Backbone as a chain_set.jsonl record, in Angstrom:
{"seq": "XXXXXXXXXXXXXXXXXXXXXXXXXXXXXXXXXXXXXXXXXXXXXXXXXXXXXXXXXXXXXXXXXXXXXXXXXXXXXXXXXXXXXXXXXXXXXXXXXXXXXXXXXXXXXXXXXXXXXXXXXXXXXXXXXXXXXXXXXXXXXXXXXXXXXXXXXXXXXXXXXXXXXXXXXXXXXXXXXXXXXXXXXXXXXXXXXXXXXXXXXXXXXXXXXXXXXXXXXX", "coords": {"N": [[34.746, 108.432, 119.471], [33.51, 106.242, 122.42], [36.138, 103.71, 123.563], [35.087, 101.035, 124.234], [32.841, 100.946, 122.433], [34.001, 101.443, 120.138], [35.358, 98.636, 119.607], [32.996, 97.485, 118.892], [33.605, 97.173, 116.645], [36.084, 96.54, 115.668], [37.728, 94.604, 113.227], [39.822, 92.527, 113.793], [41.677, 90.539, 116.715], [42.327, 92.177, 120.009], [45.183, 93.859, 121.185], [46.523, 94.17, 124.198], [48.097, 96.165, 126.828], [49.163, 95.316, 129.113], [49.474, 92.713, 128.318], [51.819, 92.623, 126.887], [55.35, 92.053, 127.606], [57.529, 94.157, 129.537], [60.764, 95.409, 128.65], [61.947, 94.233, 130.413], [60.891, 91.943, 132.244], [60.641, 90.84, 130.336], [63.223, 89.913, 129.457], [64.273, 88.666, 132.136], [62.699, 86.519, 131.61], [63.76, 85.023, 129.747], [66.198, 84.721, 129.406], [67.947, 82.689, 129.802], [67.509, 81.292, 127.716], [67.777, 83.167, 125.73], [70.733, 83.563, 125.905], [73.651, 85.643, 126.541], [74.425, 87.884, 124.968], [77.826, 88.87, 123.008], [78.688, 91.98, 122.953], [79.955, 94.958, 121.535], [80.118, 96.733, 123.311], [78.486, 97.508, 127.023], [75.582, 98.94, 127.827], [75.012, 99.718, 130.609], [71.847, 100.565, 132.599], [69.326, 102.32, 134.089], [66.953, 100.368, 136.018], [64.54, 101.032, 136.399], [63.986, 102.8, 133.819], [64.492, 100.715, 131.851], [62.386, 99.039, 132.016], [60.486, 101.069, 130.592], [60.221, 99.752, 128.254], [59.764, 97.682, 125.156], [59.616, 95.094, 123.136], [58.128, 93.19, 120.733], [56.466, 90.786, 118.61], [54.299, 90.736, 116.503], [50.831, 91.989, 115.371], [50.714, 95.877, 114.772], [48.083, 97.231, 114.808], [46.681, 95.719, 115.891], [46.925, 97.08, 118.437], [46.033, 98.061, 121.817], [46.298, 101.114, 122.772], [47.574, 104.588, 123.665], [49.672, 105.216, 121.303], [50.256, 104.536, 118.022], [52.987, 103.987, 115.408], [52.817, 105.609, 111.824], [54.599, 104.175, 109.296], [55.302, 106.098, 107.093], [54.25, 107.342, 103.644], [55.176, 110.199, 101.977], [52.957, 111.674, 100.874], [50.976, 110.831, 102.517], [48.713, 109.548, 102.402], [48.229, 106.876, 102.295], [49.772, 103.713, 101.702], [51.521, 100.671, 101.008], [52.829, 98.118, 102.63], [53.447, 98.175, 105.932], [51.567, 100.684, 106.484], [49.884, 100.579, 104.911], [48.385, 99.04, 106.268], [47.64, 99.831, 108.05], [46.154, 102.227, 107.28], [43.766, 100.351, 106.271], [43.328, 98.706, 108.199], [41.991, 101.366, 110.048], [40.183, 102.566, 108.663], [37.912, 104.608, 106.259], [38.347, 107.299, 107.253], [40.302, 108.273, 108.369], [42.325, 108.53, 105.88], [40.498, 110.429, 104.921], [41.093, 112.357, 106.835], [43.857, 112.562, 106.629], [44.251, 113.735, 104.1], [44.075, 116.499, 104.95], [46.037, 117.659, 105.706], [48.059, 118.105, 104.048], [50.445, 116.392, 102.964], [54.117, 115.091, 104.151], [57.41, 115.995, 105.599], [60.406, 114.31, 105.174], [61.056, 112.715, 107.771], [59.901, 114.283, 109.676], [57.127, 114.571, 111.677], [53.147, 113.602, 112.366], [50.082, 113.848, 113.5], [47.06, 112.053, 114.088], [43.556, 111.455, 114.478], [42.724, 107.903, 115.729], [40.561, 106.282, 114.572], [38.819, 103.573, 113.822], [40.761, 102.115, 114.704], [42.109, 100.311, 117.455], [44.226, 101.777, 118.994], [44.368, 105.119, 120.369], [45.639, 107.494, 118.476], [46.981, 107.834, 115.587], [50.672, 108.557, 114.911], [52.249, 110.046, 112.065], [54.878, 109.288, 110.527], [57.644, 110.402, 108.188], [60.39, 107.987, 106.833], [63.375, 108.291, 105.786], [64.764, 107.154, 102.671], [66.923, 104.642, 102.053], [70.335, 104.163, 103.688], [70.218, 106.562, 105.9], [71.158, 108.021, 108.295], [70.471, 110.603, 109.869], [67.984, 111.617, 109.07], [66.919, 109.601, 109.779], [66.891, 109.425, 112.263], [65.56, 111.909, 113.257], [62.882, 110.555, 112.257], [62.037, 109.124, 114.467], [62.844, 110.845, 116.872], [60.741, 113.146, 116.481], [58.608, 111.484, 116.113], [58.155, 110.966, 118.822], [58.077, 113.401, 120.143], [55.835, 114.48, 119.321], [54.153, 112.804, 120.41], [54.38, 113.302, 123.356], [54.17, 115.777, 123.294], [51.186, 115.633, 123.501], [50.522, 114.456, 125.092], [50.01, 111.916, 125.446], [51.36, 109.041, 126.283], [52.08, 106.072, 125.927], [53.347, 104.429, 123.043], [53.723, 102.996, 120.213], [56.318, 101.284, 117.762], [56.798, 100.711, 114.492], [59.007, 98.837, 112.272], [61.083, 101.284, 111.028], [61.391, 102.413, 107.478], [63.122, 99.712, 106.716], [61.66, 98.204, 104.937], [60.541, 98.61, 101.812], [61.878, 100.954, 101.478], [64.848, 100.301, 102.152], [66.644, 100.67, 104.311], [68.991, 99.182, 105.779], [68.707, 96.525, 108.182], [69.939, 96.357, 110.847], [71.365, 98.564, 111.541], [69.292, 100.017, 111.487], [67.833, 99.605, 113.423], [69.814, 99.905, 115.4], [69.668, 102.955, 115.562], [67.076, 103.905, 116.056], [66.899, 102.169, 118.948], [69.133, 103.757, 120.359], [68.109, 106.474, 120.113], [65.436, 106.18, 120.813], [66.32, 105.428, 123.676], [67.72, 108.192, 124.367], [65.445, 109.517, 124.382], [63.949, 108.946, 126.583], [65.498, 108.626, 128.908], [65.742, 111.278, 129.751], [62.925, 112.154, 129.493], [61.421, 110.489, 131.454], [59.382, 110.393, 133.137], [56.859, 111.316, 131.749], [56.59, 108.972, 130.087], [54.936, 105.772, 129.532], [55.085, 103.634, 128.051], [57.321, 102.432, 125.592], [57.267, 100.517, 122.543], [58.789, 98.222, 120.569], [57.331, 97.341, 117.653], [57.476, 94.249, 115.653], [57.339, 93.028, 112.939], [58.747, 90.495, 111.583], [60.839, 88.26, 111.906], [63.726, 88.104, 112.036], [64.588, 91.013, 112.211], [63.199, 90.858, 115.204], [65.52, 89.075, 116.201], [67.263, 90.487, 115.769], [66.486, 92.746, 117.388], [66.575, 91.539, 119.836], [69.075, 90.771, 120.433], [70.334, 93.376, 120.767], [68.967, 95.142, 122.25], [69.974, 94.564, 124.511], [72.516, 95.739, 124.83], [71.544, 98.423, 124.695], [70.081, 98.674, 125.969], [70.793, 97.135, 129.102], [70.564, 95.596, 132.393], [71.526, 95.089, 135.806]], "CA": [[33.933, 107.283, 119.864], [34.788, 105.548, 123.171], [36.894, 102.608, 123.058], [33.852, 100.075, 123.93], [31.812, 101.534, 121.395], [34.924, 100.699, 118.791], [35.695, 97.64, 120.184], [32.016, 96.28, 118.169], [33.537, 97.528, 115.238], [36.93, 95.713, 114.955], [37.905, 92.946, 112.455], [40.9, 91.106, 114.542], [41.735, 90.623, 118.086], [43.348, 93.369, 120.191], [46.498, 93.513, 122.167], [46.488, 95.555, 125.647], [49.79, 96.82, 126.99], [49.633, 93.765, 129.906], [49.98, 91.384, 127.238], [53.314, 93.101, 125.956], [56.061, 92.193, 128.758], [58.452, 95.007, 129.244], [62.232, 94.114, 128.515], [63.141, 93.685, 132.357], [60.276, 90.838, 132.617], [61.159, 89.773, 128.964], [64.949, 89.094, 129.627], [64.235, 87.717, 132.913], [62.043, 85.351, 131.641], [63.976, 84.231, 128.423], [67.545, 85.037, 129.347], [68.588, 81.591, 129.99], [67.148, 80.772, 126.326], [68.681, 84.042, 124.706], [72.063, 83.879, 125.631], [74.027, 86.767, 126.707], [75.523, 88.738, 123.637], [79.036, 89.279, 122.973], [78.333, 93.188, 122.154], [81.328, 96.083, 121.862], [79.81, 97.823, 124.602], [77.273, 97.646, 127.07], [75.374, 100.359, 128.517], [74.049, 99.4, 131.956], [71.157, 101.386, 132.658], [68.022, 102.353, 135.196], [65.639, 99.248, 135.692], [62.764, 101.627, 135.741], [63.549, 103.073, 132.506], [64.212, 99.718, 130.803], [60.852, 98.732, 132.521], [59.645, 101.825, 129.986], [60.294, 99.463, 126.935], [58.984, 96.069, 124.929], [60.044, 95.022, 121.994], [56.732, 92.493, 120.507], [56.046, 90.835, 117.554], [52.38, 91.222, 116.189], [50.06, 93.121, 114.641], [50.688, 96.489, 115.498], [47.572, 97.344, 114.295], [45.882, 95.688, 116.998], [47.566, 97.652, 119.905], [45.209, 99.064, 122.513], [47.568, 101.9, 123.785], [47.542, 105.695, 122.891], [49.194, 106.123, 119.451], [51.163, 104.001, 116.599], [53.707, 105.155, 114.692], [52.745, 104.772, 110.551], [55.681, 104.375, 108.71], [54.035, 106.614, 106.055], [55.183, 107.944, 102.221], [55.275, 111.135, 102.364], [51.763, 112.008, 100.458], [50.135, 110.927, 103.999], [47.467, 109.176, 102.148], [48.02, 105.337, 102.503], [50.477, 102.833, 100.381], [51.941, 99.0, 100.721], [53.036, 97.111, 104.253], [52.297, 98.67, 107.325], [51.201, 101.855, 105.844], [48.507, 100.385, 103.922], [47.411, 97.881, 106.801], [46.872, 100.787, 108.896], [44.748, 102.502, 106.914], [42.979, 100.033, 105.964], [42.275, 98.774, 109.68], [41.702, 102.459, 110.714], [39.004, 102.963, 107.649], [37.997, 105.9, 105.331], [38.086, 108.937, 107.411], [42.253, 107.986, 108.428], [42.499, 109.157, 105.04], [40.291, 111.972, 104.76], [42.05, 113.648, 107.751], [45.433, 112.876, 106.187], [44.336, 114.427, 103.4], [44.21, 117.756, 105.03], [47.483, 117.865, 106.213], [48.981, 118.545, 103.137], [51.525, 115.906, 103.119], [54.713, 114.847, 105.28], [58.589, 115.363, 104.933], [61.229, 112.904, 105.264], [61.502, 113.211, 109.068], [58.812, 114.727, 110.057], [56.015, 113.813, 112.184], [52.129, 114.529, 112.171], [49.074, 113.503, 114.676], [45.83, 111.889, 113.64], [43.26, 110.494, 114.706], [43.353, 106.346, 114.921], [39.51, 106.122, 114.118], [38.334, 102.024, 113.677], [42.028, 101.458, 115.673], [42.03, 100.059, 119.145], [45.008, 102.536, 119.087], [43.888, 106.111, 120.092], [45.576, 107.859, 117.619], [48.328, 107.785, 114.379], [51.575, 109.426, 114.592], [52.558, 109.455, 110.869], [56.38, 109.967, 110.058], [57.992, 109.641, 106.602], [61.126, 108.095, 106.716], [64.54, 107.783, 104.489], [65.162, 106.034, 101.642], [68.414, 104.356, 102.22], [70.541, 104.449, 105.349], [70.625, 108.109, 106.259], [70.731, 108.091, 110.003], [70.275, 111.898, 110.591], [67.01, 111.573, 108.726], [65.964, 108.44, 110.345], [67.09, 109.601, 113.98], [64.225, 112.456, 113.637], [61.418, 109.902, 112.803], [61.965, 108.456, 116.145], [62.6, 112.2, 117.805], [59.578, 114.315, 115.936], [56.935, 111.246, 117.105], [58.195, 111.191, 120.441], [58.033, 114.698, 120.738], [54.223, 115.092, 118.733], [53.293, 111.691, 121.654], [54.828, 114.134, 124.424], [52.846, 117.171, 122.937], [49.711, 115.456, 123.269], [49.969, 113.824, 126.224], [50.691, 110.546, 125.151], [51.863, 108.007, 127.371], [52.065, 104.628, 125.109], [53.587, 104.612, 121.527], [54.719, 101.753, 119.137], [56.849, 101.956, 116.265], [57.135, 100.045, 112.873], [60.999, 99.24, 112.27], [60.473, 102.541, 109.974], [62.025, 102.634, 106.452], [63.615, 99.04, 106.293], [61.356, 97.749, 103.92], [60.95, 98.869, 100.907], [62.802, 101.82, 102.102], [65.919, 99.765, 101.756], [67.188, 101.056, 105.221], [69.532, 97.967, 106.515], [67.841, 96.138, 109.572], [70.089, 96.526, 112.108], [72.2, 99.94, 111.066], [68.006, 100.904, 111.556], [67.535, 99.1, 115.23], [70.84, 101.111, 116.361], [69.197, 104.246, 115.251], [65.82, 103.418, 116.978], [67.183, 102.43, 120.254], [70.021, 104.877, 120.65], [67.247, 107.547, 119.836], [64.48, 105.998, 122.669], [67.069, 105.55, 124.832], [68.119, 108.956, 125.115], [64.385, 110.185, 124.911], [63.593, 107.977, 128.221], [66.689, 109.084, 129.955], [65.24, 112.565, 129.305], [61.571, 112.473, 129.873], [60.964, 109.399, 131.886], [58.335, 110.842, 133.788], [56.099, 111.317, 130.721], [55.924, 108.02, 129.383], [54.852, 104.483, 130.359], [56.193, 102.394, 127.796], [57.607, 102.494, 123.851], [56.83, 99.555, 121.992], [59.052, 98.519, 119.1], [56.55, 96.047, 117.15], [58.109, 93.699, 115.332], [57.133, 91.87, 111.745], [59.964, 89.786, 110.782], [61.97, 86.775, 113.027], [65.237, 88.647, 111.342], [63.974, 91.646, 112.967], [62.91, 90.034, 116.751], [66.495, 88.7, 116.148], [68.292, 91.971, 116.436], [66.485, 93.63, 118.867], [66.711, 90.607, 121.03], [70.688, 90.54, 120.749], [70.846, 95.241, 120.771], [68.5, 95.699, 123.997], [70.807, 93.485, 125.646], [73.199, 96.519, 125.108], [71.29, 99.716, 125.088], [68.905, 98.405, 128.007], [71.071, 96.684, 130.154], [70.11, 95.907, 133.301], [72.243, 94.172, 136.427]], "C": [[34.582, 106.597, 121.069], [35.005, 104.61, 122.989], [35.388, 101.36, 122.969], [32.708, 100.455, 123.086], [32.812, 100.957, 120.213], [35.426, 99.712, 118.751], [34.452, 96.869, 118.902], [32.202, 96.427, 116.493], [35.078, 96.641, 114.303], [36.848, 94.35, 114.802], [39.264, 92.117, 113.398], [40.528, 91.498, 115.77], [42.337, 92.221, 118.014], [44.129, 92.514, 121.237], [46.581, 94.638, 123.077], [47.663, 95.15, 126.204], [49.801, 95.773, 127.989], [50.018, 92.88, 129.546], [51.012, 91.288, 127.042], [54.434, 93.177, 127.594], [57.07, 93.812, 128.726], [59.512, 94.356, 128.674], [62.833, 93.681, 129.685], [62.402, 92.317, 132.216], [60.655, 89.793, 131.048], [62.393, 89.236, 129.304], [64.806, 88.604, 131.07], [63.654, 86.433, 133.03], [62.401, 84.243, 130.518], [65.324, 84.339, 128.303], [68.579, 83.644, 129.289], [68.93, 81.213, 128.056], [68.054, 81.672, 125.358], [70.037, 84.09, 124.867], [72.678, 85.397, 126.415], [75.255, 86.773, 125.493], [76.907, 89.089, 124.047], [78.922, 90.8, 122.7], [79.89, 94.044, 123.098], [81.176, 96.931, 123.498], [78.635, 97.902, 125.054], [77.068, 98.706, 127.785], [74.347, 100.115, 129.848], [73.193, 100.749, 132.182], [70.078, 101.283, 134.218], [66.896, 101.298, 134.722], [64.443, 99.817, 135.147], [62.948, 102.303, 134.42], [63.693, 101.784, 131.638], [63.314, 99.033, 130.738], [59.883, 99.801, 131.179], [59.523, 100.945, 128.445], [60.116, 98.475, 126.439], [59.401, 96.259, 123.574], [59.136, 93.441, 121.803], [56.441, 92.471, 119.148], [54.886, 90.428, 117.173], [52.372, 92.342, 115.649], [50.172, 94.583, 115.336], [49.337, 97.856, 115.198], [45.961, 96.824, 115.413], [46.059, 95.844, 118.748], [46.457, 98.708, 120.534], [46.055, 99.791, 123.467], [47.182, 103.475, 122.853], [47.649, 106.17, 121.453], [50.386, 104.672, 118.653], [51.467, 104.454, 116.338], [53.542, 104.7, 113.17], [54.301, 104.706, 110.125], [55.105, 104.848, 107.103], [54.51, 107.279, 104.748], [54.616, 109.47, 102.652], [53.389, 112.509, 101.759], [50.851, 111.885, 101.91], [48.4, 109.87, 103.562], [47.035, 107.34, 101.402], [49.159, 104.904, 101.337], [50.681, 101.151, 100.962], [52.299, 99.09, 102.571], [52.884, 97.791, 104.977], [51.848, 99.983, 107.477], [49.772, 101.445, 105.041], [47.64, 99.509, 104.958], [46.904, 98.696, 107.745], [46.308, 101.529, 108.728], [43.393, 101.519, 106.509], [42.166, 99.601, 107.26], [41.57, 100.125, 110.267], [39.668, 102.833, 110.113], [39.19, 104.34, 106.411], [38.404, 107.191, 105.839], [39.653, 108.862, 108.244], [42.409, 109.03, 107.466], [42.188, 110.565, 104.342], [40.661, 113.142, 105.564], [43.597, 113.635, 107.78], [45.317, 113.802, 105.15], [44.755, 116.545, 103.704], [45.714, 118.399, 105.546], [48.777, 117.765, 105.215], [50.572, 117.555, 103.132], [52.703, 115.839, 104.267], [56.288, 115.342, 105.185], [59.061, 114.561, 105.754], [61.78, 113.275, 106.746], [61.216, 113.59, 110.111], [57.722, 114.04, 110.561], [54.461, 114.404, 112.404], [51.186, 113.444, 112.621], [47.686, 113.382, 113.7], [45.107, 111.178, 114.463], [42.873, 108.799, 114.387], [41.732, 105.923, 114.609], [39.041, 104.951, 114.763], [39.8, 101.476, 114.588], [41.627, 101.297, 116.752], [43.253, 101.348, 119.372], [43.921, 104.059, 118.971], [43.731, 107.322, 119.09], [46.944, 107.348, 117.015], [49.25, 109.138, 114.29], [52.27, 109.04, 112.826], [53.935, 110.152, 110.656], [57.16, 109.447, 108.748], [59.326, 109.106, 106.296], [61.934, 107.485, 105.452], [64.212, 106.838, 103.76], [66.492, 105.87, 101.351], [68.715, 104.91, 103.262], [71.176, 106.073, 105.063], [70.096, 107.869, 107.922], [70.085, 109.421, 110.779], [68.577, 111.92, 110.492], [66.445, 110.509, 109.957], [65.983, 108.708, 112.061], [65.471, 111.2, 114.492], [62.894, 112.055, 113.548], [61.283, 110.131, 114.409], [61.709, 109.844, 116.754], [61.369, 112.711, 117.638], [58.98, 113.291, 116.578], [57.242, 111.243, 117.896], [57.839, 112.439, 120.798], [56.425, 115.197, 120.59], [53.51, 114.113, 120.158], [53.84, 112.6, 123.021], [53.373, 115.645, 124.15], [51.232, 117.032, 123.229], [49.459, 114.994, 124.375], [49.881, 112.275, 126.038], [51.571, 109.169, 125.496], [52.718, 106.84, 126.819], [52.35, 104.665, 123.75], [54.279, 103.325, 121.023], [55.01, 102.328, 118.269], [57.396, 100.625, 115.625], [58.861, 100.018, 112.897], [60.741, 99.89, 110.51], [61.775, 102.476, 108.948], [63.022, 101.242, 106.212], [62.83, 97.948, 105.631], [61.624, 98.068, 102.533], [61.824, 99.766, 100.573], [64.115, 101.359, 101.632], [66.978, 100.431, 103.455], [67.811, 99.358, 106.037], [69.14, 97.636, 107.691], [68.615, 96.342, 110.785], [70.731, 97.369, 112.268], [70.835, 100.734, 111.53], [67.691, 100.976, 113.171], [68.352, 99.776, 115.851], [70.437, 102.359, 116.707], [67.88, 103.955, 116.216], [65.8, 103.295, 117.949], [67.811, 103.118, 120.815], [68.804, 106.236, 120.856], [65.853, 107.377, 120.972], [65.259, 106.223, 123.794], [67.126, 107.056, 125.544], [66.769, 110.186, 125.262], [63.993, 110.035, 126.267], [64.376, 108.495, 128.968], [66.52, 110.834, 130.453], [63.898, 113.099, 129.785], [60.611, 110.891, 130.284], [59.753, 109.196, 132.513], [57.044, 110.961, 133.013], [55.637, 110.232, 129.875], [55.661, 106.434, 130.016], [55.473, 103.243, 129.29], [56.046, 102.913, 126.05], [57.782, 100.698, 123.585], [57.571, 99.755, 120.568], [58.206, 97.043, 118.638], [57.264, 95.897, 115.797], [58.218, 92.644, 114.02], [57.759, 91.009, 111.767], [60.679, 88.796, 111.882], [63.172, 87.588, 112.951], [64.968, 89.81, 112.673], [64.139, 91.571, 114.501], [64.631, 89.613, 117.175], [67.571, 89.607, 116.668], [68.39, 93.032, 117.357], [66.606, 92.601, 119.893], [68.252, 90.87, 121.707], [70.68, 92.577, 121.185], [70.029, 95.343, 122.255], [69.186, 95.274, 125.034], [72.205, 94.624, 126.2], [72.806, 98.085, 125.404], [70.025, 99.823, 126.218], [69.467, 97.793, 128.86], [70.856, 96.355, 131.228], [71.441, 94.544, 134.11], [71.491, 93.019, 136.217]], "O": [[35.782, 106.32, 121.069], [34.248, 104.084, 122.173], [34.842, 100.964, 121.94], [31.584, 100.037, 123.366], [32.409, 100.087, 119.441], [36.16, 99.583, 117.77], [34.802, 95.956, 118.154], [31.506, 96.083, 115.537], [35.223, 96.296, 113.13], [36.387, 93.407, 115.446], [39.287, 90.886, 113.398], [39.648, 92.288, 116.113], [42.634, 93.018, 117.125], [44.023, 91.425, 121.801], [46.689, 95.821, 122.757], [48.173, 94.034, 126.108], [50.74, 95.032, 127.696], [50.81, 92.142, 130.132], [51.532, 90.176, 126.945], [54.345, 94.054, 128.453], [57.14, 94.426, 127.661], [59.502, 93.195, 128.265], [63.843, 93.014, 129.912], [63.18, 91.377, 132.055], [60.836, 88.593, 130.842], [62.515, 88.016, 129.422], [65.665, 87.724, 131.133], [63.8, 85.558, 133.883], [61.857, 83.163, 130.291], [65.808, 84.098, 127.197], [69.719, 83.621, 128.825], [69.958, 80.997, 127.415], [68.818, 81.244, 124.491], [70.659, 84.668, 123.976], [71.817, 86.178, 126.819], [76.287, 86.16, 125.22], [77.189, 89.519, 125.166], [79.288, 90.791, 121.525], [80.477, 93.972, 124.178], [81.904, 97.446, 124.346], [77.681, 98.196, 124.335], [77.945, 99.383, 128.322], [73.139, 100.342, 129.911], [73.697, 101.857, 131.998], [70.107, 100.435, 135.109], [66.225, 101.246, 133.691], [63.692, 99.551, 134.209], [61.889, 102.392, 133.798], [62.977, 101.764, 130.637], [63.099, 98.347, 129.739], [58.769, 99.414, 130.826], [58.811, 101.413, 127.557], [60.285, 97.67, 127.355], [59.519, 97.334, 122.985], [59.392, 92.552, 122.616], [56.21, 93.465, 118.46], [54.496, 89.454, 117.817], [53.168, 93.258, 115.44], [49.747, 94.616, 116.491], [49.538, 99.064, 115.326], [44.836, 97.295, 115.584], [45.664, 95.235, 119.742], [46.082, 99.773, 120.043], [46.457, 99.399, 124.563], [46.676, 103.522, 121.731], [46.917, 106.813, 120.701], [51.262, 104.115, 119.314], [51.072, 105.616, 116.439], [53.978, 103.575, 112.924], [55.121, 105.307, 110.817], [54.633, 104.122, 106.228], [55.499, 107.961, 105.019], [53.775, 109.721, 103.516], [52.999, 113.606, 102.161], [50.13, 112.807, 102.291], [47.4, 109.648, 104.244], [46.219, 106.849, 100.622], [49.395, 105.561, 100.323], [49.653, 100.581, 101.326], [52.027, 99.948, 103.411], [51.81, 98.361, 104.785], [51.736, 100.432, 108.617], [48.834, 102.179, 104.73], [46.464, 99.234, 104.72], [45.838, 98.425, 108.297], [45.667, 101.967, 109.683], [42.234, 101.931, 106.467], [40.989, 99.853, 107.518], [40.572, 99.952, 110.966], [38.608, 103.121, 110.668], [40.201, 104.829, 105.907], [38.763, 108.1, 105.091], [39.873, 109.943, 108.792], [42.591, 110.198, 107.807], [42.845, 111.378, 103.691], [40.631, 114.344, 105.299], [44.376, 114.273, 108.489], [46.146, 114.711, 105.119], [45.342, 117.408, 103.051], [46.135, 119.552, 105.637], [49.958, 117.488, 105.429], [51.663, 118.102, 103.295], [52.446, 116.433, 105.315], [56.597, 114.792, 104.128], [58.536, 114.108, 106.771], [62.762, 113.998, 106.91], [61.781, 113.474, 111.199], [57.326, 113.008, 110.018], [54.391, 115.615, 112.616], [51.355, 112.281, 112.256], [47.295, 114.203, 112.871], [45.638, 110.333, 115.185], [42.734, 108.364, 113.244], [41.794, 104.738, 114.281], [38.81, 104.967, 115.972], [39.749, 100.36, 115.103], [40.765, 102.054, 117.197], [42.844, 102.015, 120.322], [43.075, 104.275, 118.103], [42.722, 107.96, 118.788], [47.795, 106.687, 117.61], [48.95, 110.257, 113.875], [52.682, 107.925, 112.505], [54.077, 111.374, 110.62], [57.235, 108.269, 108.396], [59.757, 109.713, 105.316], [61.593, 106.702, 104.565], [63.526, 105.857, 104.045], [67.172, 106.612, 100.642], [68.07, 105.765, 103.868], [72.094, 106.542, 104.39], [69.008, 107.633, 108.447], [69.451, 109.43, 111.834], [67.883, 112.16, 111.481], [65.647, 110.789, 110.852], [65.196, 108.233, 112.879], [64.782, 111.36, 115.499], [61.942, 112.546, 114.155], [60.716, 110.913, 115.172], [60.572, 110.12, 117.138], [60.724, 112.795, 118.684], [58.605, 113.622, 117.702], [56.32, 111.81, 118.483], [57.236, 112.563, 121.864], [55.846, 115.977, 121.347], [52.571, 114.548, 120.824], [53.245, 112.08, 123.965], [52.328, 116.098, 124.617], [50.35, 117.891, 123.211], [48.308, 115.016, 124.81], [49.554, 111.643, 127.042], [52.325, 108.534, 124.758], [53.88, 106.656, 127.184], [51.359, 105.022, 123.113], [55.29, 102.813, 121.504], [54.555, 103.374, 117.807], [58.161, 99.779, 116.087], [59.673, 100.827, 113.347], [60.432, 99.388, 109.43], [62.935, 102.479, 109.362], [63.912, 101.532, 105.413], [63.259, 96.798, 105.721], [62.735, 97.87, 102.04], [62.542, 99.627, 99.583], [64.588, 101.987, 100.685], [68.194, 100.51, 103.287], [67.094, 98.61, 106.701], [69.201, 98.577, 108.483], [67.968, 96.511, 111.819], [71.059, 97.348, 113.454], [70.962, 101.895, 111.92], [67.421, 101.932, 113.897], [67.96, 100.358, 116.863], [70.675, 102.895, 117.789], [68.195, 103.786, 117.394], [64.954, 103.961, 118.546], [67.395, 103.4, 121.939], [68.827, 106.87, 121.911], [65.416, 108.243, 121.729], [65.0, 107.007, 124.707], [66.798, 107.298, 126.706], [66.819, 111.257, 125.867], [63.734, 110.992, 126.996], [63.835, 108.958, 129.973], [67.131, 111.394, 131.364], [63.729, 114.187, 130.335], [59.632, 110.381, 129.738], [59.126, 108.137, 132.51], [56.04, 110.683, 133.669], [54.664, 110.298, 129.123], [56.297, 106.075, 131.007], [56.117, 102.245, 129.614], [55.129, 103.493, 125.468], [58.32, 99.884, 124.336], [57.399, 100.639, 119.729], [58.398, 95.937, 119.143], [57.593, 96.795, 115.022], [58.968, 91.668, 114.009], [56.993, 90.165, 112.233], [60.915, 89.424, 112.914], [63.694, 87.757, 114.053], [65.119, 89.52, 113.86], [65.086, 92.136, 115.049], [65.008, 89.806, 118.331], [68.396, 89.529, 117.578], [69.251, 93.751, 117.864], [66.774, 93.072, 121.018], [68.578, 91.075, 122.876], [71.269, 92.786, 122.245], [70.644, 95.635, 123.281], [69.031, 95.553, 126.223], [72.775, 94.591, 127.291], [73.471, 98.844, 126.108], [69.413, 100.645, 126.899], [68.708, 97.682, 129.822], [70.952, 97.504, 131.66], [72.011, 93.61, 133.549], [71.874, 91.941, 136.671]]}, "num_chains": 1, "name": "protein.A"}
């Protein structure tokens, strides 16, 4: 369906990728306010790739950009917090084309379409329970690689597995940006921006103070 055709069909607002600053225009515009972090080590980097990245808290549910990432149990066929809000914004037929895909594992990533989403489509990846980093470092890799495969420009991601999951919040954000980072540094040419969307203040909190070290910029 094209987008203005699904546009008369959603229940909230949407959010288009202009809305969402990068982190160069974010920390230039809030740096005074945030402070500069004491951190072990920073990693000065390329403007234009830290230009590739936003870290935004909202619905990510009402992102008009290529794909979302679910943070999804491994059945593939909907459950509790942002797994259940994205099927339920998406609709019925989310579910009936998870169904065919025979489930997910812990790590693994798998392409749908995003239906009733302003989002084009759903990358669904199932991650850990409890901090396992190896696990949790191939969420992040497998959807980058399925949003590369497809042609995929624009991707957000859920801070995957520290809910009920029990994955510690910022042992998770290390894993998450370490793991964009060295996708971007890699295949910069391929994407226009990763989006970590953001529930929680706690959350917003830690990537505010960590991009400060694995995005650096003069």
């Amino acid at each position: 369906m094209p987008l203005e055709e699904k546009r008369k069909y959603y229940k909230g607002s949407i959010t288009t990728l202009d809305q969402i600053p990068s982190w160069v225009n974010y920390w230039n515009e809030n740096k005074t306010n945030i402070g500069i972090m004491t951190l072990e080590k920073v990693e000065k980097i390329d403007e234009e790739v830290a230009k590739k990245v936003s870290m935004w808290q909202g619905d990510i549910t009402s992102l008009t950009i290529d794909a979302i990432v679910n943070a999804a149990n491994s059945s593939l066929l909907g459950g509790g917090g942002v797994d259940g809000a994205i099927h339920r914004a998406a609709g019925p037929n989310l579910k009936n084309e998870c169904a065919t895909l025979r489930g997910c594992r812990v790590g693994e990533a798998k392409i749908t379409g995003g239906y009733m989403l302003p989002a084009r489509y759903v990358i669904h990846t199932v991650g850990p329970q409890g901090e396992k980093p190896e696990k949790l470092r191939e969420c992040y890799e497998n959807s980058l690689a399925v949003a590369k495969e497809n042609g995929l420009r624009t991707i957000a991601f859920p801070c995957i597995s520290t809910g009920i999951y029990g994955y510690p919040q910022r042992p998770a954000a290390k894993v998450a940006l370490a793991t964009v980072k060295k996708f971007l540094l890699n295949n910069k040419e391929v994407v226009d921006r990763v989006i970590f969307c953001l529930f929680l203040k706690s959350d917003k909190d830690i990537y505010e103070e960590l991009l400060q070290k694995y995005f650096a910029i003069d």
